[in-house]
Amino acid sequence: MAPRVLCSETADLLLYGRAMTSYAPTRRGFLTAAAAVGGAALAPASVWRAAPASATAPFILKPTPPAYFKDFGTNAEMLWSSVEPQAYLTPQSRLFVRNHTSTPPIDRTTYALRVYGDGLATPRTEGEALSLSFADLQALPHHELTSVIECTGNGRSFFKSQQDQTVSGTAWTLGAVGTVRWSGVLLRDVLASLGLSADAFSIQATGLDDPFSTYGRVRRPFPIEKALDDALLAWGINGEDLLPDHGYPLRLVLPGWVGIASIKWLGSLEVSKTQLFSPWNTTFYRMTETGWPGDSPPLTVNPVRSAWELASGAVLPARPVTLTGRSWSGAGQISKVSVSLDGGESWRPAVLDRRSREDQGWTQWSVRWGNPRPGRYELLARATDDRGRTQPLVAAVNSQGYFFDAVVRHPVTVA
Ligand SMILES: Nc1nc2c(c(=O)[nH]1)N[C@H]1C(S)=C(S)[C@@H](COP(=O)(O)O)O[C@H]1N2
Ligand SMILES: [Mo]
């Protein structure tokens, strides 16, 4: 399985000229990277389902060892210190997990996606929903795309640590993000095969996981324009079946949009001629309080963010070193990354090493630190995307701590 991952990865990647030497995919490089991916020992979905990771709290079924993850109970954050600079894609075994409740066991052989609503060419009530089996979906043209998947609250803990602001929600650092290659069918092909009304306006995706508190099943509407653009119904990540934690057997993927838009364990789609609502586009995932207008729109496109492939407080040797990191944007490609090794006093451009040919993957970059002297430093990385959006120095506070996109001050010690 692993070599397939790497083949599709390299086919999709653009290597910037200056970085060819450090990332040239030599045979040895392939083998090393393949071993790293293979070493995660991905088992078939049925094995994960049969063996929950813990008897007391099986919120997440895949192993989340402390070398790779920070455990938040129902959620697990990827550690940037464990990211392998030679691997562009995030192995599924290493991808962050964000569950409102817990990963449900779903049997693909009896799975059905229900589709209904007055936005279908032939309107159907929920009781009359069309039912698509996994085989029905697989009969449609297959499609692949590479995109970042990122939680709206990624970076949330920096509201407190960097801006002294108290917000609610999981205290992620910057690891609620990954980049994967999805495979599945385009939602527009599914809708075309079912027959769509010209007046279709809004689509609500609902998950099969347990209801969240008193709010009901996790569900969120999105506009028909996104459905007819690049929305994917995905069954695969990096050439493998989805793991249960990531939505097996089928999830929605809205590339570039906030993570909540990509509903896992997709149970139904309601297609409507009118705007649909759920707590996830009214109460949650909007900017609320602290100066935001009550009618601020539901959050959609992710902002620009950057991370170093280092632990916070990492200790570096006092000799020349190449530091690596990644930047990403929900709106397009990263066009520039500026870095500071001295807490923001001086800035230099990072070398952009590798990105996806498509619009929605992240960009790997590197910077050579030629002469680090013993002491304590703050590393900063500030990216700009091709829509001209640059990371601010201060993020806009909001009570639920969404969209922390400011430049993060990353402490390191040279010893
Ligand atoms: N059905 C369902 N879909 C869901 C969620 C959920 O709890 N239930 N969490 C959402 C959120 S908030 C995020 S950030 C992403 C996380 O995807 P991942 O766990 O595959 O990384 O899934 C989204 N889709
Ligand atoms: Mo999220």
XYZ file of C-alpha atoms and ligand atoms in Angstrom:
440
model
C 0.000 0.000 0.000
C 2.713 2.483 0.927
C 4.456 2.620 -2.481
C 1.117 3.489 -4.111
C 0.807 6.416 -1.741
C 4.194 7.732 -2.723
C 3.640 7.273 -6.442
C 0.445 9.256 -6.450
C 2.121 11.781 -4.178
C 5.102 12.407 -6.424
C 2.941 12.550 -9.536
C 0.950 15.340 -7.977
C 3.799 17.432 -6.626
C 5.676 20.386 -7.908
C 9.231 20.726 -6.683
C 10.645 24.210 -6.754
C 14.019 24.329 -8.536
C 16.164 25.265 -5.595
C 14.980 22.375 -3.500
C 15.538 19.565 -5.965
C 18.646 18.346 -4.198
C 17.166 18.045 -0.752
C 13.953 16.373 -1.905
C 15.028 14.470 -5.026
C 13.077 11.198 -4.888
C 16.011 8.802 -5.123
C 15.268 5.135 -4.777
C 16.715 5.266 -1.289
C 14.434 8.189 -0.502
C 11.453 6.214 -1.717
C 12.370 3.259 0.412
C 12.937 5.342 3.513
C 9.695 7.183 3.113
C 7.840 3.990 2.249
C 9.180 2.362 5.382
C 8.058 5.332 7.441
C 4.535 5.173 6.067
C 4.417 1.390 6.135
C 5.806 1.392 9.664
C 2.552 2.850 10.851
C 1.087 -0.576 10.067
C -2.344 0.415 8.833
C -4.742 -2.437 9.360
C -8.025 -2.893 7.505
C -10.903 -0.916 8.916
C -12.506 -4.069 10.333
C -9.514 -4.627 12.600
C -9.757 -1.153 14.108
C -13.436 -1.657 14.741
C -12.881 -4.961 16.441
C -10.196 -3.622 18.753
C -10.925 -0.232 20.330
C -7.753 1.484 21.537
C -8.980 1.724 25.105
C -11.679 -0.019 27.106
C -12.606 3.124 29.004
C -12.726 5.838 26.362
C -12.980 4.551 22.802
C -13.672 7.982 21.313
C -10.961 7.350 18.748
C -10.161 3.878 17.439
C -6.750 4.243 15.780
C -3.642 4.259 17.993
C -2.622 7.786 19.032
C 0.798 7.231 20.643
C 2.299 10.202 22.502
C 5.206 10.326 20.041
C 2.772 11.433 17.335
C -0.297 12.864 19.064
C -1.463 15.069 21.892
C -4.512 13.413 23.450
C -7.604 15.581 24.015
C -10.039 12.715 24.682
C -12.462 12.881 21.750
C -9.828 14.795 19.789
C -6.166 14.079 19.019
C -3.680 16.646 17.753
C -0.819 15.824 15.381
C 2.564 16.803 16.837
C 4.505 18.982 14.420
C 7.731 17.651 15.952
C 6.821 14.223 14.523
C 6.201 15.415 10.953
C 8.704 13.906 8.542
C 10.201 16.589 6.287
C 10.536 14.183 3.337
C 6.822 13.269 3.319
C 4.507 15.741 1.658
C 1.280 13.945 2.520
C 0.150 13.290 6.085
C -0.122 9.524 6.605
C -3.659 8.683 7.660
C -2.284 7.040 10.812
C -0.803 10.440 11.788
C -3.735 12.684 10.860
C -5.416 14.663 13.664
C -8.872 13.508 14.763
C -11.718 15.801 15.721
C -14.826 13.974 16.961
C -17.854 15.646 18.522
C -18.716 12.312 20.169
C -16.963 9.104 19.152
C -16.095 7.140 16.041
C -19.095 4.975 15.045
C -18.741 1.433 13.679
C -20.256 1.317 10.188
C -20.520 -1.678 7.878
C -19.755 -0.741 4.285
C -21.742 -3.635 2.869
C -25.005 -2.361 4.380
C -24.097 1.337 4.250
C -26.463 3.663 2.378
C -26.320 7.372 1.604
C -29.789 8.899 1.668
C -30.552 11.883 -0.550
C -33.747 13.900 -0.396
C -35.203 17.404 -0.490
C -37.153 19.829 -2.662
C -33.965 20.794 -4.521
C -33.949 17.500 -6.431
C -35.456 17.480 -9.920
C -38.121 15.197 -8.450
C -38.703 16.541 -4.920
C -38.598 13.901 -2.165
C -39.402 14.051 1.506
C -36.999 12.516 3.991
C -39.227 9.434 4.141
C -38.960 9.044 0.374
C -35.193 9.521 0.258
C -33.172 7.945 -2.531
C -30.736 5.406 -1.187
C -27.267 4.970 -2.689
C -25.152 1.974 -1.758
C -21.371 2.081 -1.674
C -21.376 0.131 -4.968
C -23.734 2.709 -6.546
C -21.272 5.458 -5.662
C -18.266 3.528 -6.891
C -19.954 3.085 -10.276
C -19.617 6.841 -10.900
C -16.394 8.367 -12.339
C -13.604 8.271 -9.746
C -11.860 11.499 -8.821
C -8.799 12.385 -6.714
C -7.645 15.638 -5.192
C -5.081 16.786 -2.644
C -6.205 19.190 0.054
C -5.503 20.476 3.499
C -7.969 19.319 6.149
C -7.922 21.656 9.120
C -10.028 22.372 12.177
C -11.522 25.873 12.429
C -10.071 26.121 15.933
C -6.522 25.128 14.951
C -4.080 27.338 16.885
C -6.757 28.226 19.445
C -4.420 27.940 22.473
C -2.403 30.916 21.192
C -5.306 33.268 21.911
C -4.387 32.681 25.573
C -0.636 32.196 25.426
C 0.121 34.927 22.909
C -2.748 37.429 23.248
C -3.889 36.751 26.835
C -7.487 36.184 25.693
C -9.766 33.503 27.107
C -11.791 31.553 24.539
C -13.680 28.244 24.685
C -12.890 24.999 22.884
C -10.102 22.447 22.471
C -6.733 24.067 23.206
C -5.038 23.007 19.971
C -1.591 24.314 19.183
C -1.063 24.102 15.402
C -1.513 20.364 14.797
C -5.225 20.171 13.977
C -4.245 20.064 10.316
C -2.959 17.698 7.655
C -2.708 17.350 3.885
C -3.976 14.190 2.240
C -4.889 12.870 -1.197
C -8.578 12.066 -1.274
C -10.265 9.637 -3.622
C -13.957 9.342 -4.265
C -16.629 10.829 -6.512
C -17.415 14.468 -7.200
C -20.651 15.524 -5.542
C -21.685 17.225 -8.772
C -21.541 13.868 -10.561
C -23.701 12.292 -7.855
C -26.238 15.129 -8.053
C -26.286 15.036 -11.847
C -26.957 11.298 -11.777
C -29.895 11.824 -9.411
C -31.318 14.891 -11.142
C -30.939 18.342 -9.625
C -33.453 21.192 -9.723
C -32.198 24.413 -11.325
C -33.438 26.133 -8.144
C -31.318 24.046 -5.740
C -29.736 26.459 -3.257
C -28.441 24.748 -0.115
C -27.317 21.227 0.840
C -27.184 19.851 4.353
C -24.799 16.981 5.127
C -25.527 14.867 8.223
C -23.197 12.392 9.931
C -24.102 8.944 11.272
C -22.218 9.448 14.556
C -24.170 9.798 17.804
C -26.057 13.055 18.442
C -23.910 15.775 19.988
C -25.337 16.888 23.342
C -28.827 18.318 22.746
C -27.993 19.561 19.246
C -28.755 16.373 17.341
C -26.561 14.730 14.749
C -23.526 16.624 13.499
C -24.690 18.376 10.330
C -23.929 21.517 8.386
C -25.379 23.150 5.276
C -23.299 24.548 2.420
C -24.148 26.429 -0.756
C -24.959 24.674 -4.029
C -22.041 26.531 -5.670
C -19.529 24.618 -3.538
C -21.398 21.370 -4.225
C -21.096 21.924 -7.975
C -17.466 23.062 -7.745
C -14.982 20.766 -5.975
C -16.993 18.990 -3.248
C -16.000 15.326 -3.056
C -17.620 12.283 -1.493
C -14.448 10.498 -0.393
C -13.871 6.846 0.431
C -10.077 6.981 0.386
C -7.069 8.791 1.824
C -3.607 8.384 0.255
C -4.745 5.282 -1.628
C -6.199 3.506 1.416
C -9.791 3.115 2.581
C -10.727 5.788 5.098
C -9.969 4.714 8.643
C -13.082 4.668 10.848
C -11.863 7.788 12.685
C -11.717 9.736 9.442
C -15.205 8.886 8.218
C -15.309 5.281 6.966
C -16.909 4.338 4.696
C -17.691 7.759 3.169
C -17.210 11.388 4.094
C -17.833 14.720 2.487
C -14.775 16.852 1.646
C -15.137 20.581 0.977
C -11.572 21.535 -0.034
C -10.173 24.709 1.539
C -13.107 25.085 3.912
C -13.243 24.785 7.688
C -12.952 21.178 8.895
C -16.545 21.018 10.154
C -17.715 21.398 6.547
C -16.242 17.975 5.734
C -18.852 15.793 7.438
C -17.568 12.311 8.307
C -19.642 9.078 8.208
C -21.949 10.777 5.730
C -25.487 9.517 6.269
C -27.633 11.900 4.284
C -27.729 14.916 2.015
C -30.740 17.190 1.990
C -30.898 19.277 -1.166
C -33.064 22.357 -0.741
C -34.370 25.333 -2.691
C -34.091 27.438 0.443
C -31.338 28.166 2.933
C -30.909 25.320 5.436
C -29.780 25.744 9.033
C -28.225 23.700 11.804
C -26.444 24.611 15.052
C -23.192 24.213 13.086
C -23.876 27.235 10.882
C -25.776 29.289 13.475
C -24.476 28.682 17.019
C -21.066 27.218 16.140
C -18.478 28.095 13.509
C -19.350 31.764 13.297
C -17.554 34.666 14.877
C -19.566 35.540 17.971
C -19.378 38.158 20.733
C -16.415 40.426 21.413
C -17.199 42.938 18.716
C -18.474 40.624 15.969
C -21.853 41.535 14.486
C -24.670 39.096 15.224
C -25.115 38.485 11.518
C -21.484 37.605 10.742
C -21.654 34.763 8.218
C -20.889 31.079 8.868
C -17.147 30.461 8.498
C -16.152 28.838 5.224
C -12.687 29.389 3.664
C -9.740 28.741 5.983
C -7.225 31.535 6.636
C -3.418 31.422 6.143
C -1.330 29.644 8.775
C 2.250 28.389 9.211
C 4.033 25.904 11.451
C 7.621 24.836 12.111
C 8.371 21.107 12.115
C 9.698 21.411 15.634
C 8.463 20.942 19.181
C 7.715 24.092 21.137
C 10.849 24.679 23.212
C 12.976 22.409 20.989
C 16.692 22.344 21.808
C 18.930 22.837 18.762
C 22.693 22.282 18.515
C 24.973 25.322 18.145
C 25.947 24.502 14.559
C 24.512 25.271 11.109
C 21.093 23.735 10.668
C 18.286 23.688 8.080
C 14.899 24.268 9.688
C 11.716 23.197 7.912
C 8.054 24.080 8.120
C 4.830 24.342 6.150
C 2.299 27.044 5.313
C -1.199 26.712 3.922
C -4.286 28.677 2.970
C -7.879 27.698 2.305
C -8.038 30.130 -0.604
C -5.144 29.078 -2.824
C -1.399 28.582 -3.041
C 1.202 30.044 -0.729
C 3.224 32.569 -2.696
C 5.673 33.779 -0.048
C 6.917 32.820 3.416
C 9.004 35.223 5.531
C 10.807 33.894 8.569
C 12.511 35.477 11.534
C 15.012 33.652 13.740
C 15.333 36.517 16.217
C 11.848 37.108 17.549
C 10.778 39.374 14.705
C 13.684 41.835 14.546
C 14.890 40.722 11.151
C 13.123 38.781 8.407
C 14.260 36.781 5.415
C 12.438 34.745 2.772
C 12.170 31.001 3.349
C 12.920 28.722 0.397
C 9.667 27.270 -0.930
C 10.529 23.619 -1.476
C 7.458 21.700 -2.448
C 3.751 22.114 -2.946
C 0.870 20.366 -4.653
C 0.172 21.161 -8.312
C -3.414 21.600 -7.263
C -4.583 24.605 -5.319
C -5.431 23.117 -1.965
C -2.352 21.396 -0.524
C 0.195 22.990 1.786
C 3.639 24.338 0.891
C 6.822 22.969 2.439
C 9.587 25.494 3.076
C 13.019 25.616 4.658
C 15.503 28.101 6.012
C 19.199 27.698 6.709
C 20.328 28.941 10.116
C 24.038 29.424 9.415
C 25.417 30.381 12.782
C 23.148 29.745 15.735
C 24.780 30.817 19.008
C 23.729 29.440 22.380
C 20.694 31.210 23.792
C 16.907 31.356 23.678
C 15.120 32.412 20.506
C 11.688 32.834 19.041
C 11.177 31.585 15.495
C 8.455 33.255 13.440
C 7.011 32.287 10.057
C 4.623 34.524 8.166
C 3.011 33.383 4.911
C 1.161 35.140 2.099
C -1.177 33.360 -0.295
C -1.764 34.053 -3.975
C -4.933 35.975 -3.115
C -2.745 38.496 -1.287
C -3.747 37.394 2.217
C -0.859 37.659 4.697
C -0.877 36.310 8.244
C -1.497 39.153 10.710
C 0.602 39.688 13.843
C -2.536 39.609 16.016
C -5.537 37.338 15.395
C -9.097 38.661 15.692
C -10.488 37.435 19.006
C -13.860 35.662 19.113
C -15.458 33.770 21.970
C -15.109 30.268 20.441
C -11.511 30.792 19.424
C -11.789 30.215 15.682
C -9.291 31.255 13.008
C -6.141 31.924 15.032
C -4.113 32.900 11.979
C -1.569 35.260 13.548
C 2.166 34.589 13.300
C 3.025 32.180 16.122
C 6.103 32.863 18.249
C 7.866 29.501 18.446
C 10.412 29.252 21.303
C 13.629 27.263 20.846
C 16.891 27.007 22.745
C 20.303 26.693 21.120
C 22.636 24.796 23.414
N -20.020 13.457 11.396
C -19.039 14.242 11.844
N -18.292 14.901 10.938
C -17.291 15.705 11.343
C -17.030 15.908 12.716
C -17.812 15.169 13.653
O -17.612 15.233 14.872
N -18.812 14.359 13.178
N -16.050 16.787 13.094
C -15.739 17.833 12.107
C -14.610 18.658 12.468
S -14.916 19.882 13.601
C -13.392 18.530 11.858
S -12.131 19.596 12.187
C -13.134 17.434 10.902
C -11.964 16.596 11.353
O -11.676 15.567 10.446
P -10.728 14.370 10.874
O -11.123 13.893 12.230
O -10.853 13.343 9.805
O -9.302 14.919 10.905
O -14.248 16.571 10.737
C -15.504 17.244 10.736
N -16.549 16.322 10.385
Mo -13.102 21.274 13.585
